[in-house]
XYZ file of C-alpha atoms in Angstrom:
305
model
C 15.175 13.502 17.042
C 16.589 11.092 19.580
C 17.546 7.533 18.716
C 19.635 6.068 15.919
C 19.820 8.098 12.711
C 18.904 6.526 9.392
C 22.498 6.805 8.158
C 23.813 5.032 11.259
C 21.173 2.339 10.931
C 22.103 1.770 7.289
C 25.788 1.472 8.241
C 24.879 -1.285 10.695
C 23.131 -3.401 8.032
C 24.944 -6.308 6.416
C 25.633 -6.561 2.697
C 22.656 -8.847 2.050
C 20.219 -6.350 3.590
C 21.670 -3.448 1.592
C 21.547 -5.420 -1.651
C 17.925 -6.336 -0.962
C 17.125 -2.661 -0.284
C 18.664 -1.475 -3.549
C 16.848 -4.203 -5.479
C 13.532 -3.290 -3.881
C 14.107 0.441 -4.423
C 16.334 0.650 -7.534
C 16.030 4.438 -7.737
C 18.317 4.634 -4.687
C 21.212 3.159 -6.655
C 21.226 5.636 -9.561
C 23.838 6.990 -9.585
C 25.709 4.784 -7.086
C 25.690 6.538 -3.676
C 29.109 7.639 -2.453
C 28.410 6.683 1.164
C 25.633 5.861 3.621
C 24.867 9.529 4.245
C 24.059 9.981 0.564
C 21.984 6.793 0.578
C 20.077 7.958 3.673
C 19.307 11.269 1.968
C 17.908 9.481 -1.075
C 15.860 7.126 1.090
C 14.101 10.129 2.608
C 13.204 11.974 -0.586
C 9.566 12.582 -1.458
C 9.624 10.868 -4.871
C 11.446 7.769 -3.649
C 9.132 7.273 -0.666
C 6.076 7.726 -2.867
C 7.337 5.026 -5.250
C 8.099 2.655 -2.389
C 4.629 3.139 -0.893
C 2.970 2.249 -4.194
C 4.029 -1.387 -3.781
C 2.786 -1.775 -0.195
C -0.302 -3.807 0.602
C -3.175 -2.162 2.440
C -2.245 -3.465 5.875
C 1.437 -2.530 5.672
C 0.435 0.920 4.464
C -1.915 1.226 7.467
C 0.982 0.345 9.787
C 3.104 3.071 8.211
C 0.217 5.512 8.567
C -0.042 4.576 12.244
C 3.601 5.566 12.704
C 2.870 8.880 10.996
C -0.085 9.502 13.303
C 2.103 8.762 16.322
C 4.721 11.236 15.131
C 7.574 8.788 14.690
C 9.016 11.193 12.125
C 10.015 13.429 15.031
C 10.372 11.005 17.959
C 10.883 7.202 17.943
C 7.823 5.117 18.785
C 7.668 1.718 20.490
C 6.037 -1.222 18.737
C 3.639 -1.624 21.660
C 2.477 1.973 21.229
C 1.967 1.344 17.521
C -0.104 -1.753 18.317
C -2.330 0.362 20.554
C -3.156 2.898 17.847
C -3.860 0.149 15.305
C -6.444 -1.426 17.592
C -7.256 -4.890 18.970
C -7.943 -6.434 15.561
C -4.238 -6.390 14.680
C -2.333 -9.359 16.081
C 1.384 -9.265 17.013
C 2.632 -11.601 14.276
C 1.237 -9.757 11.217
C 2.243 -6.453 12.810
C 5.847 -7.576 13.216
C 5.844 -8.905 9.658
C 4.599 -5.561 8.349
C 7.255 -3.664 10.324
C 9.918 -6.050 8.994
C 8.710 -5.326 5.453
C 8.932 -1.587 6.084
C 12.424 -2.015 7.549
C 13.564 -3.939 4.466
C 12.510 -0.915 2.386
C 14.107 1.556 4.838
C 10.693 3.166 5.302
C 11.147 2.341 8.986
C 14.348 1.920 10.957
C 15.319 1.173 14.528
C 14.568 -1.573 17.032
C 11.049 -2.416 18.224
C 11.463 -0.057 21.173
C 12.346 2.919 18.951
C 10.818 2.896 15.475
C 11.463 5.923 13.265
C 10.368 7.007 9.785
C 11.743 9.628 7.373
C 10.152 13.052 8.008
C 8.921 13.400 4.431
C 6.768 10.254 4.860
C 4.052 12.417 6.397
C 3.444 14.063 3.021
C 2.569 10.703 1.466
C -0.585 10.568 3.617
C -1.850 14.080 2.972
C -2.624 16.868 5.404
C -4.616 14.706 7.810
C -3.116 11.197 8.240
C -5.689 8.730 9.473
C -8.369 11.378 8.994
C -7.141 13.066 12.175
C -6.620 16.763 12.818
C -3.617 18.448 14.325
C -2.573 17.732 17.872
C -2.901 20.427 20.515
C -1.265 18.461 23.318
C -4.241 19.138 25.573
C -6.691 16.932 27.446
C -10.377 17.510 26.757
C -13.474 16.822 28.860
C -16.518 16.015 26.730
C -18.915 15.944 29.648
C -22.026 18.102 29.413
C -22.191 18.442 25.639
C -25.592 18.324 23.951
C -26.826 15.761 21.443
C -26.357 18.231 18.602
C -22.796 18.950 19.661
C -22.121 15.213 19.922
C -23.281 14.708 16.318
C -20.927 17.423 15.083
C -17.979 15.909 16.948
C -18.746 12.370 15.785
C -18.962 13.472 12.149
C -15.611 15.248 12.271
C -14.047 12.411 14.290
C -14.837 9.987 11.472
C -12.778 12.216 9.168
C -11.899 14.453 7.554
C -11.455 16.561 10.698
C -12.348 19.878 9.082
C -15.784 21.282 8.322
C -17.134 24.257 6.443
C -19.578 26.353 8.410
C -20.751 29.943 8.524
C -20.908 29.637 12.323
C -17.134 30.086 12.402
C -17.427 33.607 10.999
C -17.248 35.033 14.512
C -16.330 33.787 17.959
C -18.915 34.349 20.686
C -18.893 33.531 24.401
C -20.707 30.391 25.523
C -23.691 32.280 26.974
C -24.352 33.903 23.580
C -23.717 30.830 21.404
C -26.817 29.754 19.454
C -25.615 26.746 17.446
C -23.730 23.523 18.273
C -20.678 24.739 16.358
C -20.625 28.062 18.183
C -20.926 26.303 21.539
C -18.125 23.880 20.669
C -15.926 26.773 19.589
C -16.687 28.606 22.818
C -15.757 25.512 24.845
C -12.540 25.051 22.876
C -13.655 21.646 21.560
C -13.368 22.912 18.000
C -10.605 25.040 16.531
C -11.402 27.975 14.248
C -9.112 27.895 11.222
C -10.698 30.759 9.279
C -14.118 32.488 9.101
C -15.602 29.480 7.296
C -13.650 26.471 8.592
C -13.367 24.566 11.873
C -11.090 21.674 12.821
C -11.446 18.918 15.391
C -8.332 18.447 17.560
C -6.683 15.057 17.236
C -7.043 14.267 20.932
C -10.839 14.559 20.790
C -11.089 12.393 17.656
C -8.992 9.671 19.272
C -11.167 9.822 22.375
C -14.350 9.433 20.324
C -12.953 6.649 18.143
C -12.317 4.488 21.175
C -10.218 1.337 20.946
C -9.855 1.583 17.150
C -8.200 4.979 16.610
C -7.555 4.345 12.924
C -10.825 2.546 12.337
C -11.252 -1.122 11.398
C -8.012 -2.586 10.023
C -7.948 -5.942 8.262
C -4.563 -7.574 8.608
C -5.309 -10.653 6.509
C -5.957 -10.446 2.806
C -9.697 -10.933 2.190
C -10.641 -14.189 0.540
C -11.460 -13.883 -3.113
C -15.059 -14.806 -3.806
C -15.219 -17.311 -6.624
C -17.948 -19.271 -8.324
C -17.639 -22.877 -9.399
C -18.767 -23.308 -12.992
C -19.804 -26.457 -14.791
C -17.626 -27.500 -17.740
C -20.712 -27.492 -19.959
C -21.330 -23.820 -19.110
C -17.704 -22.930 -19.855
C -17.825 -24.752 -23.202
C -21.103 -23.106 -24.153
C -19.843 -19.631 -23.267
C -16.572 -20.151 -25.100
C -18.333 -21.535 -28.148
C -20.767 -18.641 -28.189
C -17.935 -16.115 -28.008
C -16.074 -17.866 -30.837
C -19.166 -17.752 -33.058
C -19.651 -14.071 -32.185
C -16.044 -13.328 -33.162
C -16.482 -15.123 -36.491
C -19.685 -13.183 -37.168
C -18.000 -9.852 -36.468
C -15.022 -10.736 -38.682
C -17.357 -11.761 -41.542
C -19.322 -8.529 -41.208
C -16.152 -6.431 -41.136
C -14.755 -8.118 -44.258
C -18.104 -7.722 -46.057
C -18.288 -4.038 -45.098
C -14.745 -3.321 -46.263
C -15.265 -5.317 -49.476
C -18.182 -3.075 -50.366
C -16.528 0.142 -49.222
C -12.778 -0.122 -48.487
C -11.666 2.394 -45.858
C -8.868 4.860 -46.711
C -5.515 4.238 -45.079
C -3.468 6.984 -43.457
C -0.116 7.914 -45.000
C 1.562 6.742 -41.803
C -0.377 3.484 -41.933
C -3.465 2.332 -40.087
C -6.954 3.793 -39.964
C -8.095 7.219 -38.886
C -10.408 7.861 -35.972
C -13.375 8.416 -38.259
C -12.947 5.047 -39.959
C -12.545 3.283 -36.621
C -15.763 4.842 -35.342
C -17.578 3.869 -38.559
C -16.415 0.267 -38.218
C -17.565 0.167 -34.609
C -20.977 1.523 -35.596
C -21.372 -0.921 -38.491
C -20.470 -3.871 -36.246
C -22.524 -2.576 -33.297
C -19.544 -2.807 -30.910
C -17.502 -0.275 -28.966
C -14.321 1.236 -30.410
C -11.998 -0.956 -28.334
C -13.687 -4.100 -29.650
C -13.604 -2.729 -33.189
C -9.855 -1.981 -32.901
C -9.221 -5.547 -31.683
C -11.209 -7.026 -34.584
C -9.338 -4.879 -37.100
C -5.978 -5.940 -35.668
C -7.027 -9.613 -35.878
C -8.223 -9.296 -39.459
C -5.070 -7.516 -40.604
C -2.803 -9.792 -38.571
C -4.409 -12.877 -40.149
C -3.874 -11.385 -43.673
C -7.621 -11.298 -44.264
C -7.280 -7.613 -45.163
C -4.369 -5.489 -46.351
C -3.538 -2.092 -47.802
C -3.738 -2.370 -51.624
C -2.794 1.212 -52.437
């Protein structure tokens, strides 16, 4: 891979950036790395990258996936190229902010003209990142295909790019092809993976997806839909729930007074007794467990054995 290596990039960071990285990804600091080469190796491990990706928001994760699709794990990618694959809905400012976030986690390194990611990052997005198949490096002409063939291509272009079909059991020349899949295979517009599976090349999917290669991407966090409630409604609901809680507690105490449940040697109730309490109170087991904890915690019931 050309461009700056991850170890060299880490060496160029100041102390504040390195401290922030280790705080954001504490697994990198245990045990303390001997040098930047060791730190770079840890940064690129499967488990560490998976943990770091868990804390990313949807948009930042989509930006990282775009870099995977562009192959920045093997060759650096320019920010402008990344913007193109993300589509026109993504504006420059949120994109740069997302890249800066990824840099702070060492999930991306390099300047805007040469962005790179650790090779193992690809595994975090499965076999087909972005729902796209493998690249063949070829250019395809979709002129002259039939409506049925178009439907097959559009379905696979939306992802996943593979399809199960008995028409892949044998390859026939175009003049003997009877089905859309057979004709697409004969034209080379589909790839035969095995006798029952075909795959759509990445280049064709990108061509069919148009100006949004990764589909619609929402950069801004969607607004939370809320409902304004009247204070009277809140008070009535709260009061009703309080009365319901009191009723359940009274019924539980009355039930246990008539028939005390046995207590386990290790303390607490068995599963059978919990289920019986839930049935007697006409609530689910989680609600019954909460009521029992409240009753015992308030010293309204105790083990007398």
